[in-house]
Every structure is written in C-alpha cells, then in structure tokens.
Amino acid sequence: MGIIARQSTTNVLYTYLGMGLGAVLTLFLYPHILSPEAYGLTRILVSAGLLGAHLSHLGMRNTILRFTPVFKDDSERMRSFRTYTFLLPLAGFLLFGLLLHFFQEPIISLYENRSPLVGDYLHLLVPLTLAILYFELANSTLRSLKDSTSGSFVQDLLLRLVIILSLMLLWLEWISLDTFFRLFVSAYVLLPLWLLHLLARHGELRFSLRLTAISRSLRGSMKQYGLFTMLSGLTTMIVWNIDILMLGSLAGLDQTAVYAIAFYMGSVITVPQRSLEKILTPLIADHLRDRNLSRIGDLYRQSAHLQFLSGSFLLVTVWILADPILTLLPDIYREGSLVILIIGCGKLLDMATGANGSILLLSRFYRWDLLFNGLLVILTFFTNWMLIPRFGVEGAAVATTLSLLIYNTLKYLFVKYRLHLSPFTRSHLYILLWTAGTLVVLQQIPSSNLWSDLLLDTGVFLALWLVPLTFHGEFRQWREWRDRLRQRESE
C-alpha cells in the first residue's frame, strides 16, 4: 500500500503541474509565438499521429497490461512475450507507413486548398507516429511492472517543458519555423527513449525469438483481446480527433487553431469526471461481479449528481472567464468564444449521465459498447462534414455536441431498459434550470468594460446559481455523496 499511495501522490503532482504547463502552452505561448496556421498544423500532426499509433499497436498496449501477470514467473516466456508485444506493433507501423506513402498525394490534395502547410510537413508524421507508438508500449510495460509515475513524468512534464523551450528559441529568433517543427517532433521522440532506457536499466528489455514458448491458445486469446480493445479504443480516438483533421481540410489551419484553443477551454469542465471515473470503475466492477444492481444504481445516481453539479459550476465559471482570457490572445482567437460554450454544454451532457459507459462496458452487454462507439464515429463524421463548410468552428462544435447528445441518450436508454438503472433524480432538473437560466441572463448583459463585466457576471453567478443551489441543499448532498464514494473506495 505504501507504493500505491506514494505513486498516487506523485501522479497527482505530475498531473496538476502538467495541467498548469498545458494551460501556459495552449493559452499563451502557442497563440502568441506561432501563427494560427503553424499552431493548427501542430494539432493536425498530433491528432494524425495518435490515430496512426493506435492503429499500429494492434491492441498490444492493453494486451501488455492484461497478460503480463501470466508470464511474470517464467523468464523465458516473458522474453517471448516482450518480443511479441514489441515486434508485432512494428509490423503494424510498417503497414501504416506504406499506406501513408501510397496515399500521400490524395491526403495532400485534401488539404492543399485551405491548408497547404500540411503537405510541407506531412513527412514528420512518420517519426511522430513511431514515437507515440513506442511511448505507449513502453509506458504500458512500466505500468505492468507497477511503475505508473515514469510515464506521467515524461508525458505531463518533460514533453511540455521541451516544447516550451523550443517555442522560446523560436520567439528569440534563434531557430527557424522549420527547425521548430523538427524539435516539436523530437520532443515526442524523447519520451519512448527515456522509458526504454528505464526498462533496459531494470533488465526488462530482454527478448527471445522462441515465440512457441507461448502456447497457440494463449496467443489466440491475446490476439482476440488485443483486437477488441483496439477497435473499442479506436472509435474513441477517432471521435476526439476527427474534428481537428476535418477542420484542417474543410476550413483551414487558422480555424483549426481557433477551435483547438476553444475546445481546450470548454473541456476543462471534465476534470471532475476523469477523477471520479478512477474511483467508480473498480467499485462498479466489484458490484457487477456480485450482481448487486442496487448498489450500482446508487453509484450511478451519485456519480451523475456529482458530475452534473461540478460540471455546471465549472461551465458557468469558464464562460464568465472566457472573454477576459480571449482578450489576452490575438484577435483571431476571439472567434472561438461561442465554441467554448457549445463544447462545454456538450461535455456537460456527457457528464450528466454519470457512469453509464463504465456500467455498459463492465456488464455482460459489453459488446454493445463497441456498437455505440461505432455509431458515434459515424455521427461525428457526418455532422462535421455537413456543418463545418457552412458554419466553420461553430459547426464543428455543434457537430460534437449533437453527436454526444445522441450517443449518450442511446446508452442511457439501453442501460435503463436492459439493466433497469437510471442516473437521474429531481436534482438534475433543478441544476439544469438554474444553470440554463444563469447562462441566458449572462448572455443578455451588455458589454461595457472588461473588469466591470467580470465583476457583474460574477455577481449574477452568485445570485442566480450559487446561492439558490446552496439553499436548496445541492452542495450538502454533493458532499454527502462524495464522502460515501470515498468511504466505499477505502473499504
């Protein structure tokens, strides 16, 4: 327990330091040092690299975590397992590289009208994808060895510090933009090299070509598990990156940059959701194993209330701070003001249904999760394809929000009628009405002076949202349910 507690504390520290560095990068350094087109290109490259790496690893990232305990007591089989999990993704990457080579011209033609810079730097996608791929593999290997902090350090801190240094060199005009992009990709290359060095130092990079040491049935189980997790994760990866990739093609790199910053600000409200999921998932798994649907129902409602109240508070707060923050950025980024609100509302809808995703994925109906995720991919693609050409960044935001609304509604209905569980209570209605009313009033207040607007908006927020919900007892209930979840986690 000492190791777990120490690593948990360290990970929290890295996470919050990383969030601070990420905010500095996204809201201040990128928009002030890079042109909107250059910043948009960094988002295109990273989104494409993440997709390419996910396709290349063929599910090995999760296979490492799932099957390492099977081999840990047999050194020969472990060496064969290491060979299997590190070489098979290389074959996937080579296939990805060949596809990128053969389709290079069609890809460039998609972007040449609105984002010609993509064609100049598309070659950097190859080393970037390889770096992300082997970072994921090395990080999963370290996590399987009970080291969860090294990956957090290089991803949350080292990567951002190297990029900040590269941006400062560009700002001082000591390097060219071309050199910056090479350093940008090199920052990602540094991550797997650091982790692979740690693995080698601990003697964990020992390989064997005797793959027959792993039985055929076990190899079959590994392939089946890897394929399912790859497909399930791929849908999520596509959904969270397709808007960036389509904006670059349909609207231009400058609009991609505007959307990226607005999306970042609107997504801040999901921080409580990510933290809560780490507590909920093992609890739901335990109760599903015991077929205790009553307890799961309690967790479902409690998580929905906690997430909806926390998300609503952060949504209104972010919306109040949006204009002051955007005034600090170049003028073009103010076009994303409405995107912040739309994306925030979409994320809030996702949070309002609580743990429906975890319940579905951990239940006997887990295969339906892949179907719903596939539907989300289709919805996201077609809504972006229809709305971006007409409405630009606002169209991309509406497409994401509409897709999330349909997706979560279908999952909610499935869980309700198959497992007879619902996350909603009367509190949801109270919170929704007060939040919507507060946002409407804030929208109607005429703008005059930045600081007076901020003070007036804060007063409206306190009077119309915080005070009524406090007197209604929502925060007392929020604290009670938070404490119950923490108590159950420690049991």
Coordinates of C-alpha atoms in Angstrom, one line a residue:
M1 CA 0.0 0.0 0.0
G2 CA 3.0 2.3 0.6
I3 CA 4.0 2.0 -3.1
I4 CA 0.4 2.7 -4.3
A5 CA 0.0 5.7 -2.0
R6 CA 3.4 7.2 -3.0
Q7 CA 2.8 6.7 -6.7
S8 CA -0.7 8.0 -6.4
T9 CA 0.5 11.2 -4.8
T10 CA 3.3 11.6 -7.3
N11 CA 0.9 11.1 -10.2
V12 CA -1.4 13.8 -8.8
L13 CA 1.5 16.1 -8.5
Y14 CA 2.6 15.5 -12.1
T15 CA -1.0 15.8 -13.4
Y16 CA -1.5 19.2 -11.8
L17 CA 1.9 20.5 -12.8
G18 CA 1.2 19.2 -16.3
M19 CA -2.2 20.9 -16.4
G20 CA -0.5 24.2 -15.4
L21 CA 2.1 23.8 -18.1
G22 CA -0.5 22.8 -20.6
A23 CA -2.6 25.9 -19.8
V24 CA 0.5 28.1 -20.3
L25 CA 1.3 26.4 -23.6
T26 CA -2.2 26.4 -25.0
L27 CA -3.5 29.8 -23.9
F28 CA -0.4 31.9 -24.0
L29 CA 2.7 30.6 -25.8
Y30 CA 1.3 28.8 -28.8
P31 CA -1.1 31.6 -29.9
H32 CA 1.5 34.4 -29.3
I33 CA 4.6 32.8 -30.8
L34 CA 3.2 30.6 -33.6
S35 CA 0.9 31.9 -36.3
P36 CA -2.6 30.4 -36.3
E37 CA -1.6 28.3 -39.4
A38 CA 1.5 26.9 -37.6
Y39 CA -0.3 26.2 -34.4
G40 CA -3.1 24.5 -36.4
L41 CA -0.5 22.3 -38.0
T42 CA 0.8 21.1 -34.7
R43 CA -2.8 20.0 -33.8
I44 CA -3.2 18.2 -37.2
L45 CA 0.1 16.3 -36.8
V46 CA -0.6 15.2 -33.2
S47 CA -4.1 14.1 -34.0
A48 CA -3.0 12.1 -37.0
G49 CA 0.0 10.7 -35.0
L50 CA -2.3 9.5 -32.2
L51 CA -4.6 7.8 -34.7
G52 CA -1.7 6.2 -36.6
A53 CA -0.1 4.9 -33.3
H54 CA -3.4 3.4 -32.2
L55 CA -3.9 1.6 -35.5
S56 CA -0.2 0.4 -35.4
H57 CA -0.1 -1.1 -31.9
L58 CA -2.8 -3.6 -32.8
G59 CA -4.1 -3.7 -29.2
M60 CA -0.7 -4.5 -27.7
R61 CA -0.9 -1.5 -25.3
N62 CA -3.8 -3.2 -23.4
T63 CA -2.5 -6.7 -24.0
I64 CA 0.7 -5.9 -22.1
L65 CA -1.3 -4.8 -19.0
R66 CA -3.7 -7.8 -19.2
F67 CA -1.3 -10.6 -19.8
T68 CA 2.0 -9.7 -18.1
P69 CA 0.8 -11.4 -14.8
V70 CA 0.5 -14.6 -16.9
F71 CA 4.2 -14.6 -17.8
K72 CA 5.9 -12.9 -14.8
D73 CA 7.0 -16.2 -13.1
D74 CA 8.6 -17.6 -16.3
S75 CA 11.6 -15.6 -17.6
E76 CA 11.8 -17.5 -20.9
R77 CA 8.1 -17.0 -21.7
M78 CA 8.4 -13.4 -20.6
R79 CA 11.2 -12.7 -23.1
S80 CA 9.0 -14.3 -25.8
F81 CA 6.1 -12.1 -24.6
R82 CA 8.3 -9.0 -24.8
T83 CA 9.3 -9.9 -28.4
Y84 CA 5.6 -10.4 -29.3
T85 CA 4.4 -7.1 -27.8
F86 CA 7.3 -5.0 -29.2
L87 CA 7.7 -6.5 -32.7
L88 CA 4.1 -7.1 -33.7
P89 CA 3.3 -3.3 -33.4
L90 CA 6.4 -2.6 -35.6
A91 CA 4.7 -4.6 -38.3
G92 CA 1.6 -2.6 -37.8
F93 CA 3.6 0.6 -38.1
L94 CA 5.3 -0.5 -41.3
L95 CA 1.8 -1.2 -42.8
F96 CA 0.7 2.3 -41.6
G97 CA 3.9 3.8 -43.2
L98 CA 3.2 2.0 -46.5
L99 CA -0.4 3.2 -46.6
L100 CA 0.7 6.8 -45.8
H101 CA 3.3 6.5 -48.7
F102 CA 0.7 5.2 -51.3
F103 CA -2.0 7.7 -50.2
Q104 CA 0.3 10.7 -49.7
E105 CA -0.9 12.6 -52.8
P106 CA -4.6 12.1 -52.1
I107 CA -4.0 13.3 -48.5
I108 CA -2.1 16.4 -49.6
S109 CA -4.8 17.1 -52.2
L110 CA -7.4 17.2 -49.4
Y111 CA -5.5 19.9 -47.6
E112 CA -3.8 21.8 -50.4
N113 CA -6.5 24.4 -51.0
R114 CA -7.1 25.5 -47.4
S115 CA -4.0 24.1 -45.5
P116 CA -1.1 23.9 -47.9
L117 CA 1.4 23.8 -45.0
V118 CA 0.2 20.2 -44.2
G119 CA 1.9 19.0 -47.4
D120 CA 5.2 20.6 -46.5
Y121 CA 5.4 18.8 -43.1
L122 CA 3.5 15.5 -43.7
H123 CA 6.8 13.6 -43.7
L124 CA 7.1 14.4 -40.0
L125 CA 4.1 12.2 -39.3
V126 CA 6.2 9.1 -39.7
P127 CA 8.7 9.7 -36.8
L128 CA 5.9 11.3 -34.7
T129 CA 3.7 8.2 -35.1
L130 CA 6.6 5.8 -34.3
A131 CA 7.4 7.8 -31.2
I132 CA 3.9 7.9 -29.9
L133 CA 3.5 4.1 -30.6
Y134 CA 6.6 3.1 -28.6
F135 CA 5.9 5.5 -25.9
E136 CA 2.5 3.8 -25.4
L137 CA 4.1 0.3 -25.4
A138 CA 6.9 1.3 -23.0
N139 CA 4.5 3.1 -20.7
S140 CA 2.2 0.0 -20.6
T141 CA 5.2 -2.2 -19.8
L142 CA 6.3 0.0 -17.0
R143 CA 2.7 0.2 -15.6
S144 CA 2.5 -3.6 -15.7
L145 CA 5.7 -3.6 -13.5
K146 CA 3.9 -1.3 -11.0
D147 CA 5.6 1.9 -12.2
S148 CA 2.9 4.4 -13.1
T149 CA 4.9 7.6 -12.4
S150 CA 7.6 7.5 -15.1
G151 CA 5.1 7.7 -18.0
S152 CA 3.3 10.5 -16.2
F153 CA 6.5 12.4 -15.7
V154 CA 7.6 12.3 -19.4
Q155 CA 4.1 12.9 -20.8
D156 CA 2.9 15.6 -18.4
L157 CA 6.1 17.4 -17.7
L158 CA 9.1 16.5 -19.9
L159 CA 7.2 16.8 -23.2
R160 CA 5.7 20.2 -22.4
L161 CA 9.0 21.6 -21.0
V162 CA 10.8 20.6 -24.2
I163 CA 8.1 22.2 -26.3
I164 CA 8.2 25.4 -24.2
L165 CA 12.0 25.5 -24.7
S166 CA 11.5 25.1 -28.4
L167 CA 8.9 27.9 -28.6
M168 CA 11.2 30.2 -26.6
L169 CA 14.0 29.5 -29.1
L170 CA 11.7 30.4 -31.9
W171 CA 10.5 33.5 -30.1
L172 CA 14.1 34.7 -29.7
E173 CA 14.6 34.0 -33.4
W174 CA 17.4 31.6 -32.7
I175 CA 15.8 28.9 -34.8
S176 CA 13.5 28.9 -37.9
L177 CA 10.0 27.6 -38.0
D178 CA 11.2 24.6 -39.9
T179 CA 13.7 23.8 -37.1
F180 CA 10.9 24.3 -34.5
F181 CA 8.8 21.6 -36.1
R182 CA 11.7 19.2 -36.1
L183 CA 12.2 20.0 -32.4
F184 CA 8.5 19.6 -31.8
V185 CA 8.6 16.0 -33.2
S186 CA 11.9 15.4 -31.4
A187 CA 10.2 16.2 -28.1
Y188 CA 7.8 13.2 -28.7
V189 CA 10.8 11.0 -29.8
L190 CA 12.4 11.7 -26.4
L191 CA 9.5 10.1 -24.5
P192 CA 9.9 6.5 -25.6
L193 CA 13.7 6.8 -25.5
W194 CA 13.5 7.8 -21.8
L195 CA 11.2 5.0 -20.9
L196 CA 13.0 2.4 -22.9
H197 CA 16.2 3.4 -21.1
L198 CA 14.5 2.8 -17.8
L199 CA 13.3 -0.6 -18.9
A200 CA 16.8 -1.6 -20.1
R201 CA 18.3 -0.4 -16.9
H202 CA 16.0 -2.7 -14.9
G203 CA 16.7 -5.6 -17.3
E204 CA 13.2 -5.7 -18.8
L205 CA 14.2 -5.4 -22.4
R206 CA 15.3 -9.0 -22.9
F207 CA 13.9 -10.7 -26.0
S208 CA 13.6 -14.2 -27.3
L209 CA 12.7 -15.4 -30.8
R210 CA 11.2 -18.6 -29.4
L211 CA 7.6 -17.5 -29.8
T212 CA 6.5 -21.1 -29.5
A213 CA 7.1 -20.7 -25.7
I214 CA 3.7 -19.1 -25.8
S215 CA 1.0 -21.7 -26.5
R216 CA -1.2 -21.3 -29.5
S217 CA -4.4 -21.0 -27.4
L218 CA -2.8 -18.2 -25.4
R219 CA -1.6 -16.4 -28.5
G220 CA -5.2 -16.7 -29.8
S221 CA -6.6 -15.2 -26.6
M222 CA -4.1 -12.3 -26.8
K223 CA -5.0 -11.6 -30.4
Q224 CA -8.7 -11.7 -29.7
Y225 CA -8.3 -9.4 -26.6
G226 CA -6.0 -7.0 -28.5
L227 CA -8.3 -6.7 -31.5
F228 CA -11.4 -6.0 -29.4
T229 CA -9.6 -3.4 -27.2
M230 CA -8.0 -1.8 -30.3
L231 CA -11.4 -1.4 -32.1
S232 CA -13.1 -0.1 -29.0
G233 CA -10.3 2.4 -28.3
L234 CA -10.1 3.3 -32.0
T235 CA -13.6 4.7 -32.0
T236 CA -12.9 7.0 -29.1
M237 CA -9.6 8.1 -30.7
I238 CA -11.4 8.9 -34.0
V239 CA -14.2 10.8 -32.2
W240 CA -11.8 13.1 -30.3
N241 CA -9.5 13.8 -33.3
I242 CA -11.7 13.8 -36.4
D243 CA -13.0 17.3 -35.9
I244 CA -9.4 18.7 -35.9
L245 CA -8.5 16.7 -39.0
M246 CA -11.7 17.7 -40.9
L247 CA -11.4 21.4 -39.9
G248 CA -7.9 21.5 -41.4
S249 CA -9.3 20.1 -44.7
L250 CA -12.6 22.0 -44.8
A251 CA -11.9 25.3 -43.1
G252 CA -8.1 25.8 -42.8
L253 CA -5.3 25.6 -40.3
D254 CA -6.1 29.0 -38.8
Q255 CA -9.6 27.8 -38.0
T256 CA -8.2 24.6 -36.6
A257 CA -6.1 26.7 -34.2
V258 CA -9.1 28.7 -33.1
Y259 CA -11.1 25.5 -32.5
A260 CA -8.2 23.9 -30.6
I261 CA -8.0 26.7 -28.0
A262 CA -11.8 27.0 -27.6
F263 CA -12.1 23.2 -27.3
Y264 CA -9.4 23.1 -24.6
M265 CA -11.2 25.8 -22.6
G266 CA -14.6 24.1 -23.0
S267 CA -13.2 20.7 -22.0
V268 CA -11.9 22.0 -18.6
I269 CA -15.2 21.1 -17.0
T270 CA -14.5 17.3 -17.5
V271 CA -11.7 17.3 -14.9
P272 CA -14.0 16.0 -12.1
Q273 CA -15.4 13.4 -14.4
R274 CA -11.9 11.9 -15.1
S275 CA -11.1 11.9 -11.4
L276 CA -14.3 10.2 -10.5
E277 CA -14.0 7.5 -13.1
K278 CA -10.9 6.2 -11.4
I279 CA -12.9 5.6 -8.2
L280 CA -16.1 4.4 -9.8
T281 CA -14.7 1.8 -12.3
P282 CA -13.4 -0.7 -9.7
L283 CA -16.4 -0.3 -7.5
I284 CA -18.9 -1.0 -10.3
A285 CA -16.8 -4.0 -11.4
D286 CA -17.0 -5.4 -7.8
H287 CA -20.8 -4.9 -7.6
L288 CA -21.4 -6.4 -11.1
R289 CA -19.4 -9.4 -10.1
D290 CA -21.7 -9.8 -7.0
R291 CA -24.8 -8.9 -9.2
N292 CA -25.6 -6.1 -6.7
L293 CA -27.6 -3.9 -9.0
S294 CA -29.0 -1.9 -6.1
R295 CA -25.5 -0.7 -5.1
I296 CA -24.7 0.0 -8.8
G297 CA -27.9 2.1 -9.0
D298 CA -26.8 4.2 -6.0
L299 CA -23.3 4.7 -7.6
Y300 CA -25.0 5.6 -10.9
R301 CA -27.2 8.3 -9.4
Q302 CA -24.5 9.6 -7.1
S303 CA -21.9 9.9 -9.9
A304 CA -24.4 11.6 -12.1
H305 CA -25.2 14.2 -9.5
L306 CA -21.6 14.8 -8.6
Q307 CA -20.5 15.2 -12.2
F308 CA -23.5 17.3 -13.2
L309 CA -23.2 19.8 -10.3
S310 CA -19.4 20.0 -10.6
G311 CA -19.6 20.4 -14.4
S312 CA -22.3 23.0 -14.2
F313 CA -20.3 25.1 -11.8
L314 CA -17.2 24.9 -14.0
L315 CA -19.2 25.6 -17.2
V316 CA -20.6 28.9 -15.8
T317 CA -17.2 29.8 -14.4
V318 CA -15.4 29.1 -17.7
W319 CA -18.0 31.1 -19.6
I320 CA -17.5 34.1 -17.3
L321 CA -13.7 33.9 -17.7
A322 CA -13.8 33.2 -21.5
D323 CA -13.9 36.9 -22.6
P324 CA -11.1 38.1 -20.2
I325 CA -8.9 35.2 -21.4
L326 CA -9.6 35.6 -25.1
T327 CA -8.8 39.4 -24.9
L328 CA -5.2 38.4 -24.0
L329 CA -4.9 36.4 -27.2
P330 CA -4.5 37.6 -30.8
D331 CA -7.8 38.8 -32.3
I332 CA -8.5 35.7 -34.5
Y333 CA -8.9 33.5 -31.4
R334 CA -11.9 35.6 -30.2
E335 CA -13.9 33.8 -33.0
G336 CA -13.9 30.8 -30.7
S337 CA -16.0 32.4 -28.0
L338 CA -19.2 30.7 -28.8
V339 CA -17.4 27.4 -29.4
I340 CA -16.3 27.4 -25.7
L341 CA -20.0 27.4 -24.6
I342 CA -21.2 24.9 -27.2
I343 CA -18.4 22.4 -26.4
G344 CA -18.9 23.0 -22.6
C345 CA -22.6 22.2 -23.0
G346 CA -21.7 19.0 -25.0
K347 CA -19.3 17.9 -22.3
L348 CA -21.9 18.7 -19.6
L349 CA -24.4 16.4 -21.4
D350 CA -21.8 13.7 -21.3
M351 CA -21.2 14.2 -17.6
A352 CA -25.0 14.3 -16.8
T353 CA -25.4 10.6 -17.4
G354 CA -22.8 9.6 -14.9
A355 CA -21.2 6.2 -15.2
N356 CA -23.4 4.7 -18.0
G357 CA -20.3 4.0 -20.1
S358 CA -18.5 2.1 -17.3
I359 CA -21.6 0.1 -16.4
L360 CA -22.2 -0.9 -20.0
L361 CA -18.5 -1.8 -20.6
L362 CA -18.2 -3.9 -17.5
S363 CA -21.6 -5.7 -17.8
R364 CA -22.4 -8.8 -19.9
F365 CA -23.6 -6.4 -22.6
Y366 CA -20.0 -5.0 -23.1
R367 CA -20.0 -5.8 -26.9
W368 CA -22.8 -3.2 -27.3
D369 CA -20.2 -0.6 -26.2
L370 CA -18.3 -1.1 -29.5
L371 CA -21.6 -0.8 -31.4
F372 CA -22.5 2.5 -29.7
N373 CA -18.9 3.8 -30.2
G374 CA -19.1 2.9 -33.9
L375 CA -22.3 4.8 -34.2
L376 CA -20.7 7.8 -32.5
V377 CA -17.9 7.8 -35.1
I378 CA -20.4 7.8 -38.0
L379 CA -22.5 10.5 -36.3
T380 CA -19.4 12.7 -35.7
F381 CA -18.1 12.3 -39.2
F382 CA -21.3 13.1 -41.0
T383 CA -22.3 16.0 -38.7
N384 CA -18.8 17.6 -39.1
W385 CA -18.9 17.0 -42.9
M386 CA -22.3 18.8 -43.1
L387 CA -21.8 21.6 -40.6
I388 CA -18.1 22.7 -41.0
P389 CA -18.4 24.0 -44.5
R390 CA -21.4 26.2 -43.6
F391 CA -20.6 27.3 -40.0
G392 CA -16.8 26.7 -39.6
V393 CA -15.6 26.2 -36.0
E394 CA -19.1 26.7 -34.6
G395 CA -20.3 23.9 -36.9
A396 CA -17.6 21.6 -35.6
A397 CA -18.6 22.4 -32.0
V398 CA -22.3 21.8 -32.8
A399 CA -21.4 18.5 -34.5
T400 CA -19.5 17.2 -31.5
T401 CA -22.3 18.3 -29.1
L402 CA -25.1 16.8 -31.2
S403 CA -23.2 13.5 -31.6
L404 CA -22.6 13.3 -27.8
L405 CA -26.3 14.0 -27.1
I406 CA -27.5 11.2 -29.4
Y407 CA -24.8 8.8 -28.2
N408 CA -25.4 9.3 -24.5
T409 CA -29.2 9.2 -25.0
L410 CA -28.9 5.8 -26.7
K411 CA -26.6 4.4 -24.0
Y412 CA -28.8 5.8 -21.2
L413 CA -31.9 4.1 -22.8
F414 CA -30.0 0.8 -23.2
V415 CA -28.9 0.7 -19.6
K416 CA -32.3 1.8 -18.4
Y417 CA -34.3 -0.9 -20.2
R418 CA -31.7 -3.7 -20.0
L419 CA -30.4 -3.2 -16.5
H420 CA -33.3 -1.1 -15.1
L421 CA -30.9 1.6 -13.9
S422 CA -31.3 5.3 -14.3
P423 CA -28.9 8.1 -13.2
F424 CA -31.5 10.9 -13.0
T425 CA -33.1 12.4 -9.9
R426 CA -35.1 15.6 -9.3
S427 CA -31.8 17.4 -8.6
H428 CA -30.8 17.1 -12.2
L429 CA -33.8 19.2 -13.2
Y430 CA -33.1 21.9 -10.5
I431 CA -29.4 22.1 -11.6
L432 CA -30.4 22.2 -15.3
L433 CA -32.9 25.0 -14.8
W434 CA -30.6 27.2 -12.7
T435 CA -27.6 26.7 -15.0
A436 CA -29.6 27.4 -18.2
G437 CA -31.2 30.4 -16.6
T438 CA -27.9 31.8 -15.4
L439 CA -26.3 31.4 -18.8
V440 CA -29.2 33.1 -20.5
V441 CA -29.0 36.1 -18.2
L442 CA -25.3 36.3 -18.6
Q443 CA -25.8 36.4 -22.4
Q444 CA -28.2 39.3 -22.1
I445 CA -25.9 41.5 -20.1
P446 CA -24.5 44.2 -22.4
S447 CA -20.7 44.5 -22.5
S448 CA -19.0 47.7 -21.4
N449 CA -15.7 47.4 -19.6
L450 CA -13.7 44.1 -19.2
W451 CA -13.3 44.3 -15.5
S452 CA -16.7 45.7 -14.7
D453 CA -18.2 43.0 -16.9
L454 CA -16.3 40.4 -14.9
L455 CA -17.5 41.7 -11.6
L456 CA -21.1 42.0 -12.8
D457 CA -21.0 38.5 -14.3
T458 CA -19.6 37.1 -11.0
G459 CA -22.4 38.8 -9.0
V460 CA -25.0 37.3 -11.3
F461 CA -23.4 33.9 -11.0
L462 CA -23.5 34.1 -7.2
A463 CA -27.1 35.4 -7.0
L464 CA -28.7 33.2 -9.6
W465 CA -26.7 30.0 -9.3
L466 CA -24.6 29.5 -6.3
V467 CA -26.9 30.9 -3.6
P468 CA -30.1 29.2 -4.8
L469 CA -28.5 25.8 -5.2
T470 CA -26.8 26.1 -1.8
F471 CA -30.1 26.9 -0.1
H472 CA -31.7 24.1 -2.0
G473 CA -29.2 21.6 -0.4
E474 CA -27.5 20.5 -3.6
F475 CA -24.0 21.1 -2.2
R476 CA -24.8 19.4 1.0
Q477 CA -26.0 16.4 -1.0
W478 CA -22.9 16.7 -3.2
R479 CA -20.6 16.5 -0.1
E480 CA -22.5 13.6 1.4
W481 CA -22.3 11.5 -1.8
R482 CA -18.7 12.4 -2.3
D483 CA -17.8 11.2 1.2
R484 CA -19.8 8.0 0.6
L485 CA -17.8 7.2 -2.6
R486 CA -14.6 7.8 -0.8
Q487 CA -15.6 5.6 2.0
R488 CA -16.6 2.8 -0.4
E489 CA -13.3 3.1 -2.2
S490 CA -11.4 2.6 1.0
E491 CA -13.5 -0.4 2.1

